[in-house]
Amino acid sequence: MTDVQGYRAVLGVIGPSTNTVVQPDMERMRPVGVTNHYRGIFVTDPVALSNEDFLAGTTAISDNTMTAVREAMTCKPDYLVLGMSAITFYGGIAGGAKFKAEVEALAGVGASTGSEATIAALNAFGGIKRVSFVSPYYPVANAEVRRYLEESGFETVRDVPLECKCWTDIAKVSPERLSEVIAYLDGPEVDAIIQVGTNLSMVQLAADKERELGKPVIAINTATYWHALRAIGITDKISGAGRLLEEH
């Protein structure tokens, strides 16, 4: 028998309990016959005033991920979408692969992570060598993103850590502020612009900026959901969320 609403796929979506952006972002990209089931990784809303605070906060997310995975698997999803990004970049390619392998071993199904999805998106566009990115992180985490990109063959031209003071503040960063940052990140030497940090709302803005700038602008929630759909064989072209879902 097949799930009446998720007759094409039932997806477990895992993200921090403080995250208010992943769930609506991925609902807007959801094809007919696919259902999303958000399960929160329990975290408090810590104040991050330093690199050390930020690392401690992301470590708490990592430590509690497996409990959320166990909960998600009770609805028997076909695949997992990991809606947290910082910890998927930590430790470079090897660190990201280790984290994913641990999740998949527990779940018994496949999973898409933000780090691998970002690289897959860049490769899907082709011809991209130099990138810039924005995050809500502190500099220590941006360094991990740069490392992952470098190990994957991409040069980071510029990056901006917004240094949001707590997890819920990330969702309050306005499109106007992000537009200012994108203007700084852009340049003729930049082939693509990336946004990481899943509670930073940028799906619509990224799609708008792609049209304006004439180059890929990749929002991590778009990339991760796209990666998950393609991994399970759903190739629907979805409009309104940028070129990645419309063309690849």
Tab-separated table of C-alpha atoms in Angstrom:
chain	number	residue	atom	x	y	z
A	1	MET	CA	0.000	0.000	0.000
A	2	THR	CA	1.099	3.568	-0.714
A	3	ASP	CA	0.757	6.672	1.443
A	4	VAL	CA	-2.378	8.416	0.194
A	5	GLN	CA	-0.827	11.906	0.095
A	6	GLY	CA	2.855	11.027	-0.211
A	7	TYR	CA	2.292	8.554	-3.014
A	8	ARG	CA	5.496	9.618	-4.767
A	9	ALA	CA	7.647	10.160	-1.680
A	10	VAL	CA	7.444	10.791	2.047
A	11	LEU	CA	10.328	13.023	3.159
A	12	GLY	CA	11.588	13.503	6.688
A	13	VAL	CA	12.930	17.038	7.085
A	14	ILE	CA	15.321	17.501	10.011
A	15	GLY	CA	16.237	20.920	11.382
A	16	PRO	CA	16.855	22.818	14.617
A	17	SER	CA	13.758	23.334	16.762
A	18	THR	CA	14.424	27.097	16.633
A	19	ASN	CA	14.291	27.131	12.819
A	20	THR	CA	11.215	28.839	11.331
A	21	VAL	CA	12.378	29.055	7.706
A	22	VAL	CA	13.142	25.514	6.518
A	23	GLN	CA	9.591	24.218	6.828
A	24	PRO	CA	7.848	26.975	4.796
A	25	ASP	CA	10.717	27.106	2.292
A	26	MET	CA	10.492	23.410	1.525
A	27	GLU	CA	6.708	23.413	1.448
A	28	ARG	CA	6.738	26.003	-1.335
A	29	MET	CA	9.017	23.745	-3.409
A	30	ARG	CA	7.135	20.505	-2.719
A	31	PRO	CA	5.822	18.689	-5.815
A	32	VAL	CA	2.391	17.096	-5.900
A	33	GLY	CA	2.491	13.612	-4.395
A	34	VAL	CA	5.425	14.401	-2.086
A	35	THR	CA	4.944	15.165	1.617
A	36	ASN	CA	7.387	16.856	4.001
A	37	HIS	CA	7.470	15.990	7.703
A	38	TYR	CA	9.538	18.417	9.805
A	39	ARG	CA	11.164	17.092	12.963
A	40	GLY	CA	13.026	19.500	15.219
A	41	ILE	CA	16.476	18.983	16.685
A	42	PHE	CA	15.976	20.239	20.220
A	43	VAL	CA	18.126	23.268	20.940
A	44	THR	CA	17.687	26.332	23.086
A	45	ASP	CA	18.129	29.806	21.573
A	46	PRO	CA	21.632	30.606	22.856
A	47	VAL	CA	23.214	34.027	22.649
A	48	ALA	CA	26.284	33.897	20.411
A	49	LEU	CA	28.721	36.683	21.142
A	50	SER	CA	31.931	35.028	19.952
A	51	ASN	CA	33.380	32.308	17.764
A	52	GLU	CA	33.447	30.021	20.797
A	53	ASP	CA	29.762	30.624	21.566
A	54	PHE	CA	28.816	29.876	17.990
A	55	LEU	CA	30.771	26.633	17.887
A	56	ALA	CA	29.168	25.531	21.169
A	57	GLY	CA	25.721	26.226	19.753
A	58	THR	CA	26.321	24.257	16.577
A	59	THR	CA	27.819	21.401	18.581
A	60	ALA	CA	24.526	21.188	20.490
A	61	ILE	CA	22.711	20.817	17.168
A	62	SER	CA	25.064	18.038	16.126
A	63	ASP	CA	24.730	16.249	19.459
A	64	ASN	CA	20.920	16.179	19.268
A	65	THR	CA	20.528	15.359	15.584
A	66	MET	CA	20.283	11.603	16.041
A	67	THR	CA	17.344	11.899	18.435
A	68	ALA	CA	15.470	13.888	15.790
A	69	VAL	CA	16.384	11.307	13.158
A	70	ARG	CA	14.948	8.520	15.312
A	71	GLU	CA	11.729	10.496	15.722
A	72	ALA	CA	11.515	11.208	11.996
A	73	MET	CA	11.888	7.545	11.118
A	74	THR	CA	8.721	6.661	13.038
A	75	CYS	CA	6.660	7.965	10.079
A	76	LYS	CA	8.687	5.713	7.741
A	77	PRO	CA	9.998	8.349	5.335
A	78	ASP	CA	11.614	7.303	2.079
A	79	TYR	CA	14.443	9.825	2.437
A	80	LEU	CA	15.766	12.516	4.783
A	81	VAL	CA	16.421	16.183	4.041
A	82	LEU	CA	18.840	17.689	6.568
A	83	GLY	CA	17.775	21.276	7.100
A	84	MET	CA	20.806	22.413	9.078
A	85	SER	CA	23.954	23.551	7.332
A	86	ALA	CA	26.895	24.665	9.491
A	87	ILE	CA	27.693	21.246	10.906
A	88	THR	CA	27.579	19.635	7.457
A	89	PHE	CA	30.577	21.759	6.402
A	90	TYR	CA	32.702	21.101	9.482
A	91	GLY	CA	35.824	19.053	8.863
A	92	GLY	CA	35.849	19.531	5.113
A	93	ILE	CA	34.638	16.870	2.707
A	94	ALA	CA	35.655	14.063	5.056
A	95	GLY	CA	33.832	15.620	8.008
A	96	GLY	CA	30.665	16.214	6.015
A	97	ALA	CA	30.710	12.671	4.637
A	98	LYS	CA	31.188	11.222	8.135
A	99	PHE	CA	28.219	13.144	9.514
A	100	LYS	CA	26.002	12.058	6.623
A	101	ALA	CA	27.094	8.422	6.953
A	102	GLU	CA	26.201	8.419	10.656
A	103	VAL	CA	22.726	9.786	9.918
A	104	GLU	CA	22.115	7.281	7.122
A	105	ALA	CA	23.367	4.355	9.197
A	106	LEU	CA	20.881	5.181	11.942
A	107	ALA	CA	18.002	5.979	9.599
A	108	GLY	CA	18.430	3.147	7.126
A	109	VAL	CA	17.528	5.538	4.294
A	110	GLY	CA	19.465	8.118	2.303
A	111	ALA	CA	19.879	11.755	3.275
A	112	SER	CA	20.800	15.036	1.580
A	113	THR	CA	23.024	17.545	3.390
A	114	GLY	CA	23.497	21.237	2.739
A	115	SER	CA	27.213	20.971	2.047
A	116	GLU	CA	27.001	18.237	-0.588
A	117	ALA	CA	23.896	19.821	-2.116
A	118	THR	CA	25.691	23.146	-2.533
A	119	ILE	CA	28.547	21.487	-4.408
A	120	ALA	CA	26.119	19.460	-6.532
A	121	ALA	CA	24.279	22.659	-7.425
A	122	LEU	CA	27.487	24.448	-8.444
A	123	ASN	CA	28.478	21.479	-10.582
A	124	ALA	CA	25.021	21.306	-12.158
A	125	PHE	CA	25.399	24.843	-13.488
A	126	GLY	CA	28.879	24.061	-14.814
A	127	GLY	CA	31.764	26.418	-15.494
A	128	ILE	CA	31.817	27.819	-11.959
A	129	LYS	CA	35.241	28.302	-10.394
A	130	ARG	CA	35.029	31.379	-8.154
A	131	VAL	CA	32.261	31.991	-5.636
A	132	SER	CA	31.227	34.324	-2.836
A	133	PHE	CA	28.936	33.459	0.049
A	134	VAL	CA	26.930	34.894	2.919
A	135	SER	CA	26.092	33.166	6.185
A	136	PRO	CA	24.487	34.054	9.511
A	137	TYR	CA	27.523	32.443	11.164
A	138	TYR	CA	30.582	33.714	12.985
A	139	PRO	CA	33.973	33.788	11.199
A	140	VAL	CA	35.041	30.431	12.630
A	141	ALA	CA	32.210	28.689	10.783
A	142	ASN	CA	32.741	30.659	7.571
A	143	ALA	CA	36.291	29.295	7.594
A	144	GLU	CA	34.835	25.770	7.560
A	145	VAL	CA	32.606	26.633	4.598
A	146	ARG	CA	35.594	28.065	2.712
A	147	ARG	CA	37.555	24.902	3.455
A	148	TYR	CA	34.766	22.683	2.132
A	149	LEU	CA	34.441	24.771	-1.019
A	150	GLU	CA	38.199	24.757	-1.581
A	151	GLU	CA	38.428	20.985	-1.145
A	152	SER	CA	35.604	20.699	-3.687
A	153	GLY	CA	37.514	22.761	-6.244
A	154	PHE	CA	36.018	26.232	-5.765
A	155	GLU	CA	37.810	29.448	-4.825
A	156	THR	CA	36.075	31.805	-2.395
A	157	VAL	CA	36.505	35.400	-3.545
A	158	ARG	CA	34.609	37.040	-0.667
A	159	ASP	CA	32.412	35.943	2.227
A	160	VAL	CA	30.304	37.684	4.846
A	161	PRO	CA	29.523	36.242	8.307
A	162	LEU	CA	26.476	38.148	9.574
A	163	GLU	CA	27.230	37.136	13.182
A	164	CYS	CA	23.591	36.755	14.216
A	165	LYS	CA	23.381	36.830	18.003
A	166	CYS	CA	21.004	33.887	18.440
A	167	TRP	CA	19.333	31.249	16.271
A	168	THR	CA	15.952	32.988	16.065
A	169	ASP	CA	17.592	36.255	15.013
A	170	ILE	CA	18.727	34.553	11.810
A	171	ALA	CA	15.142	34.450	10.528
A	172	LYS	CA	14.843	38.207	11.123
A	173	VAL	CA	17.549	39.256	8.644
A	174	SER	CA	15.665	41.321	6.077
A	175	PRO	CA	15.763	41.004	2.280
A	176	GLU	CA	17.043	44.577	2.209
A	177	ARG	CA	20.056	43.691	4.352
A	178	LEU	CA	20.736	40.591	2.292
A	179	SER	CA	20.503	42.609	-0.924
A	180	GLU	CA	23.221	44.920	0.412
A	181	VAL	CA	25.410	41.918	1.186
A	182	ILE	CA	24.842	40.388	-2.247
A	183	ALA	CA	25.903	43.660	-3.876
A	184	TYR	CA	29.154	43.454	-1.894
A	185	LEU	CA	29.675	39.783	-2.727
A	186	ASP	CA	29.107	40.230	-6.447
A	187	GLY	CA	31.653	41.252	-9.025
A	188	PRO	CA	32.847	40.333	-12.519
A	189	GLU	CA	35.301	37.840	-11.024
A	190	VAL	CA	32.515	35.982	-9.153
A	191	ASP	CA	30.828	33.147	-11.045
A	192	ALA	CA	28.151	32.367	-8.444
A	193	ILE	CA	26.863	33.585	-5.089
A	194	ILE	CA	25.907	31.163	-2.320
A	195	GLN	CA	23.838	31.561	0.838
A	196	VAL	CA	24.292	29.118	3.704
A	197	GLY	CA	22.476	28.958	7.037
A	198	THR	CA	19.068	27.319	6.727
A	199	ASN	CA	17.184	29.776	8.962
A	200	LEU	CA	18.219	32.656	6.691
A	201	SER	CA	15.277	33.326	4.389
A	202	MET	CA	16.627	33.663	0.864
A	203	VAL	CA	14.789	31.330	-1.540
A	204	GLN	CA	12.785	34.131	-3.159
A	205	LEU	CA	15.553	36.721	-3.004
A	206	ALA	CA	18.033	34.306	-4.595
A	207	ALA	CA	15.652	33.683	-7.485
A	208	ASP	CA	15.157	37.426	-7.951
A	209	LYS	CA	18.886	38.170	-7.797
A	210	GLU	CA	19.669	35.454	-10.347
A	211	ARG	CA	17.502	37.250	-12.880
A	212	GLU	CA	19.008	40.618	-11.958
A	213	LEU	CA	22.664	39.571	-11.967
A	214	GLY	CA	22.595	36.963	-14.718
A	215	LYS	CA	24.499	34.366	-12.674
A	216	PRO	CA	23.591	31.564	-10.242
A	217	VAL	CA	22.547	32.668	-6.773
A	218	ILE	CA	22.122	29.518	-4.707
A	219	ALA	CA	20.014	29.445	-1.543
A	220	ILE	CA	20.933	26.448	0.583
A	221	ASN	CA	17.341	25.383	1.274
A	222	THR	CA	16.659	25.328	-2.460
A	223	ALA	CA	19.830	23.346	-3.132
A	224	THR	CA	19.180	20.806	-0.379
A	225	TYR	CA	15.565	20.171	-1.354
A	226	TRP	CA	16.509	19.963	-5.040
A	227	HIS	CA	19.255	17.488	-4.191
A	228	ALA	CA	16.832	15.315	-2.223
A	229	LEU	CA	14.226	15.269	-4.975
A	230	ARG	CA	16.760	14.343	-7.621
A	231	ALA	CA	18.309	11.687	-5.370
A	232	ILE	CA	14.980	9.829	-5.195
A	233	GLY	CA	14.302	10.173	-8.910
A	234	ILE	CA	11.814	13.057	-8.873
A	235	THR	CA	12.800	15.290	-11.768
A	236	ASP	CA	9.894	17.764	-11.808
A	237	LYS	CA	10.868	21.252	-12.909
A	238	ILE	CA	9.486	23.650	-10.316
A	239	SER	CA	9.074	27.337	-11.108
A	240	GLY	CA	9.433	30.320	-8.814
A	241	ALA	CA	12.440	29.211	-6.743
A	242	GLY	CA	15.273	29.841	-9.169
A	243	ARG	CA	17.106	28.204	-12.029
A	244	LEU	CA	18.269	25.147	-10.106
A	245	LEU	CA	14.758	23.731	-9.781
A	246	GLU	CA	13.589	25.153	-13.101
A	247	GLU	CA	16.426	23.829	-15.271
A	248	HIS	CA	18.304	20.993	-13.524
